[in-house]
Every structure is written in C-alpha cells, then in structure tokens.
CSV table of N, CA and C in Angstrom, one decimal:
chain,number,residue,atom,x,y,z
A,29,UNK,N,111.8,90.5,103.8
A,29,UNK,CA,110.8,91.6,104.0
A,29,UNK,C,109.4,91.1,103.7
A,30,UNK,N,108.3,91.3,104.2
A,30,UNK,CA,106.9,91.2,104.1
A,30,UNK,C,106.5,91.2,102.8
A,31,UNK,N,106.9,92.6,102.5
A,31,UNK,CA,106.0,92.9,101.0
A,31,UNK,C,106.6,92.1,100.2
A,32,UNK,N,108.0,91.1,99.8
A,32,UNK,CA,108.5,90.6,99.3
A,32,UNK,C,108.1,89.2,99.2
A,33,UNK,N,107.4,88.7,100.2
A,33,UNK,CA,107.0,87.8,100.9
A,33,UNK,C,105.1,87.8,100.0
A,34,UNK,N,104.8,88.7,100.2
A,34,UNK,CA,103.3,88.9,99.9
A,34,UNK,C,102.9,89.0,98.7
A,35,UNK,N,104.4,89.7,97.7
A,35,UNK,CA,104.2,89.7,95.9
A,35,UNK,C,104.7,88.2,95.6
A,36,UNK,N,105.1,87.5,96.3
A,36,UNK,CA,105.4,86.3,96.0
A,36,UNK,C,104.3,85.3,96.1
A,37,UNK,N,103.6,85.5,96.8
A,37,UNK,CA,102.2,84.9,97.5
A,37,UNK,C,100.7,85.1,96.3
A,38,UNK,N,101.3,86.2,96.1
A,38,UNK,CA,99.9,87.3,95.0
A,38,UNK,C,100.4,86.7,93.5
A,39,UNK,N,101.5,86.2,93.4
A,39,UNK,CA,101.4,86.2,92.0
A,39,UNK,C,102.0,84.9,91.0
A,40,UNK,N,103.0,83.8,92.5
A,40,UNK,CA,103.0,82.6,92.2
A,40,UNK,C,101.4,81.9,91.7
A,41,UNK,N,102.0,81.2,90.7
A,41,UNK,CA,101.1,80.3,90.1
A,41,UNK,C,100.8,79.1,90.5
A,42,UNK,N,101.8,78.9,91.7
A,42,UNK,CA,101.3,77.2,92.5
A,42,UNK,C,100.8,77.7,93.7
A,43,UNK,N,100.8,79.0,94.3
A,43,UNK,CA,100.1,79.1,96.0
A,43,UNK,C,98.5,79.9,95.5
A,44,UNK,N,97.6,79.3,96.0
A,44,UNK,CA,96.2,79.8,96.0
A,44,UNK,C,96.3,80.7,96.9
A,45,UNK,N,95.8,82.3,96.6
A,45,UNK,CA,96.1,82.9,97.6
A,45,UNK,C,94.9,82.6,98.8
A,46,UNK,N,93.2,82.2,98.6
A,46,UNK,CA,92.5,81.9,99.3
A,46,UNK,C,92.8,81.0,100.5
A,47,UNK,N,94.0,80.2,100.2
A,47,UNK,CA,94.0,79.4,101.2
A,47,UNK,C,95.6,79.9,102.6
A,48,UNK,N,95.1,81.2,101.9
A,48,UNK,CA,96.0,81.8,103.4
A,48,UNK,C,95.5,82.5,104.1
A,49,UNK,N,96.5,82.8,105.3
A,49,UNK,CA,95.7,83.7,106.5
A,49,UNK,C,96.5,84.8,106.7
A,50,UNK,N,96.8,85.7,106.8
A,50,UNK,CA,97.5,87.0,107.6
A,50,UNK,C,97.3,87.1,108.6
A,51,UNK,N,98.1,87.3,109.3
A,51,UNK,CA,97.8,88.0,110.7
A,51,UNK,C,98.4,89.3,111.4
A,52,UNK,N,98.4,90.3,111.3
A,52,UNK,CA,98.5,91.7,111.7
A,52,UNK,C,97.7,92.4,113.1
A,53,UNK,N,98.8,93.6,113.8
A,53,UNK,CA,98.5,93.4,114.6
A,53,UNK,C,97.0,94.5,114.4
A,54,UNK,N,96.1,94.5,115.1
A,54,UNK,CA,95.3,95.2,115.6
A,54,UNK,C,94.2,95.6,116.5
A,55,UNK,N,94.6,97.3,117.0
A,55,UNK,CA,94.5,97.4,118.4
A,55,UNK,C,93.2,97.6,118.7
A,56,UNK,N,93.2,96.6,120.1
A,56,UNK,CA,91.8,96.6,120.4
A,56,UNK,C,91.3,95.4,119.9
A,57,UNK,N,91.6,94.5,119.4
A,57,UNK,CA,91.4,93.1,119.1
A,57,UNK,C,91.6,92.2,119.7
A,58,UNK,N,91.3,91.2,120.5
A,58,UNK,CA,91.6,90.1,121.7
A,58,UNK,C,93.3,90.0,121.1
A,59,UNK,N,94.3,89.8,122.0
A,59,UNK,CA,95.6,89.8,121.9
A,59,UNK,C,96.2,91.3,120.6
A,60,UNK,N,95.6,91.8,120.6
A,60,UNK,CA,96.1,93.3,119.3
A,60,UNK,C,96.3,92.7,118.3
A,61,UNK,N,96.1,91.3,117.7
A,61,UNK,CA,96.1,90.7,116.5
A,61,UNK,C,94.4,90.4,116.0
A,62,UNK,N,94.7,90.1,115.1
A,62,UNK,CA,93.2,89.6,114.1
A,62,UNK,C,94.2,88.9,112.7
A,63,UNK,N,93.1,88.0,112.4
A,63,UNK,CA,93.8,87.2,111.0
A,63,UNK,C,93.1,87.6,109.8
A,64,UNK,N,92.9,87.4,108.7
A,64,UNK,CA,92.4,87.4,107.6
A,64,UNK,C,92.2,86.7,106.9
A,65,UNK,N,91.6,86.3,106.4
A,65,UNK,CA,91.6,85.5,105.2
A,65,UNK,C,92.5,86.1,103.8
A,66,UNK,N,93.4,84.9,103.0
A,66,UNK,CA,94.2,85.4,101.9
A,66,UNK,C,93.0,85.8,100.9
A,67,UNK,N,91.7,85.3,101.0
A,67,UNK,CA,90.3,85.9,99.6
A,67,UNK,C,89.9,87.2,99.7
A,68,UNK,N,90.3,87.8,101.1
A,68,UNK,CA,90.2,89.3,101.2
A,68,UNK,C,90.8,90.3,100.7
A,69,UNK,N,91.7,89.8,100.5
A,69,UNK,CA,93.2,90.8,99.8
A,69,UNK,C,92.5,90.7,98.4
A,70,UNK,N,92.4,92.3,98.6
A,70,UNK,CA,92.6,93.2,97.2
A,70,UNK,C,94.1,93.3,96.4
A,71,UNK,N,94.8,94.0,96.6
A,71,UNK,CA,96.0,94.3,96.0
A,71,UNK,C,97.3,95.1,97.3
A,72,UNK,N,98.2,94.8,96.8
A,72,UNK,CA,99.7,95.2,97.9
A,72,UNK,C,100.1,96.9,96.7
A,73,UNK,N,100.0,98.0,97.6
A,73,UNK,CA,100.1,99.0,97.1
A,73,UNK,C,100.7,100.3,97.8
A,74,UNK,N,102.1,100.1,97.4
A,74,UNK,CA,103.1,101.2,98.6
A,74,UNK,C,102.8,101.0,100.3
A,75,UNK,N,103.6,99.8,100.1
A,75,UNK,CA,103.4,99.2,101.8
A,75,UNK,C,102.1,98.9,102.5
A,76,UNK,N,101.5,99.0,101.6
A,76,UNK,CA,99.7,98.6,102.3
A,76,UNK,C,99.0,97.2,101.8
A,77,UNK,N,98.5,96.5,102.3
A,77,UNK,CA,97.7,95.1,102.3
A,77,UNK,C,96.1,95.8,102.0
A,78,UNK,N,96.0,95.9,100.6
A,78,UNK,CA,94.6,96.9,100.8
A,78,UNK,C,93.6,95.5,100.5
A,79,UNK,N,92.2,95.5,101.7
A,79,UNK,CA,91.4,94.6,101.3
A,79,UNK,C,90.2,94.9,100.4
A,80,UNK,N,89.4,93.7,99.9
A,80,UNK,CA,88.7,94.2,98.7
A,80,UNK,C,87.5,95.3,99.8
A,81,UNK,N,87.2,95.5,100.8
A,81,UNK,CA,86.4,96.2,101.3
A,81,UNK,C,86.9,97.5,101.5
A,82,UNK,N,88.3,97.5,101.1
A,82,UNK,CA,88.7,99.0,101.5
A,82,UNK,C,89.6,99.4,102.4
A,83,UNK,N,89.8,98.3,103.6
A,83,UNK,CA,90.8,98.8,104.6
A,83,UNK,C,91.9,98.7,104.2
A,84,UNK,N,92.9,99.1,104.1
A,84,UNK,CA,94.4,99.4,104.4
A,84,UNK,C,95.0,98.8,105.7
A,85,UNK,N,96.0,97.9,105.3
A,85,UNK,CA,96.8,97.1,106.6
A,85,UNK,C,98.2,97.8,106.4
A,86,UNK,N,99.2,98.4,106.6
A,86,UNK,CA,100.2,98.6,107.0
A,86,UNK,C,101.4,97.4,107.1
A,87,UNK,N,101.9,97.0,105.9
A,87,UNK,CA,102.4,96.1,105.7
A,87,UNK,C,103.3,95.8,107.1
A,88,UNK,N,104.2,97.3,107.9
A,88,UNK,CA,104.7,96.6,109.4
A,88,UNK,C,103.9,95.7,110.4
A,89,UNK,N,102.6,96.1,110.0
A,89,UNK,CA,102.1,95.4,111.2
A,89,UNK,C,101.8,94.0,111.0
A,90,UNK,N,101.8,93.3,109.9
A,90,UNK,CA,101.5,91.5,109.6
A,90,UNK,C,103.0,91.3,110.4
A,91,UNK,N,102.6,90.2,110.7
A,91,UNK,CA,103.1,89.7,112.0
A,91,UNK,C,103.3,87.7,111.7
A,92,UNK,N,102.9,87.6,110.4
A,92,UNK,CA,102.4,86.3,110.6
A,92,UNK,C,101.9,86.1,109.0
A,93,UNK,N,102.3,84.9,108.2
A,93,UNK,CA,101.5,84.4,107.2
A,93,UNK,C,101.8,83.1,107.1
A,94,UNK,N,100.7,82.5,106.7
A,94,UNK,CA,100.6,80.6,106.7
A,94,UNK,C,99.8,80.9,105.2
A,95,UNK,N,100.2,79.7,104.8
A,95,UNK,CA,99.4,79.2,103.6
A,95,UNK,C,99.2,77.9,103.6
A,96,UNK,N,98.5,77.0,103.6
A,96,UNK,CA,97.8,75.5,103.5
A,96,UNK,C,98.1,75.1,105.2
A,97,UNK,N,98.0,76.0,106.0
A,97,UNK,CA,98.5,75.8,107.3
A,97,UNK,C,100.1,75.3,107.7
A,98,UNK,N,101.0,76.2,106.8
A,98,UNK,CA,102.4,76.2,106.7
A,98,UNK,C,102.2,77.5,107.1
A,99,UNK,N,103.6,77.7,107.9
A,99,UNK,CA,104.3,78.9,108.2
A,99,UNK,C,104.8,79.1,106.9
A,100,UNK,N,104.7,80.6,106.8
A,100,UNK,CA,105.3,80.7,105.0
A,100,UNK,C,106.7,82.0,105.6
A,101,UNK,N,105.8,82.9,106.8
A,101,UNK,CA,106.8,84.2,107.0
A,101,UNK,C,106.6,84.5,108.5
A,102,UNK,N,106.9,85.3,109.4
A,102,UNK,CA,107.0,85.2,110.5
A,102,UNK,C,107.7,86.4,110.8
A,103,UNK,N,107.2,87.7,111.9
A,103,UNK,CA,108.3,88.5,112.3
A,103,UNK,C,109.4,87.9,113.2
C-alpha cells in the first residue's frame, strides 16, 4: 500500500526524503500526471500527501515513487 510505502520513506533514517520524486495523477496536466519533488512534502495525514504549500494529494492517486532514481513503489 502507498501510505505504507511513504511512512517508510518519511521516517527511514538512510532515505533522504529530498532526493525523491512522486508522481500522482493530475487532471489537466500534460499526460494527467505531474511529479513532485520529495522536499515538498509536508506530512502524510489520513490518506493525504499534504505539501508544505498546502495542497493535499490523495494518497490513490500517486501512481509512482523513485528515490535516488530507483523505482521504490509503483501502481
């Protein structure tokens, strides 16, 4: 599961979370996806990927995480 995937990510002490990317779908975005950067993430809070700016990602919709340009998770 994602979120399982993402508390692992947020709180291992060997993965930098800066050096990851998300990818989630969203609509109206060239292909309905967009990535992120891992230095954006605020905190993971009842299924949401909240960034420090405030948006809320819907943990269904990540689609995709790499870290050091490894596939880490994948729908």
């Amino acid at each position: 599961m994602v979120k399982n995937v993402l508390d692992m990510i947020l709180w291992h002490p060997e993965i930098e979370i800066e050096k990851c990317k998300i990818t989630y779908v969203h609509r109206g975005a060239p292909g309905n996806l967009k990535t992120i950067e891992g230095s954006c993430i605020n905190k993971l809070e009842r299924g949401f990927l909240i960034l420090k700016e405030g948006t809320q990602i819907p943990c269904h919709r990540i689609v995709k995480i790499k870290c050091n340009d490894e596939l880490i998770w994948n729908k």
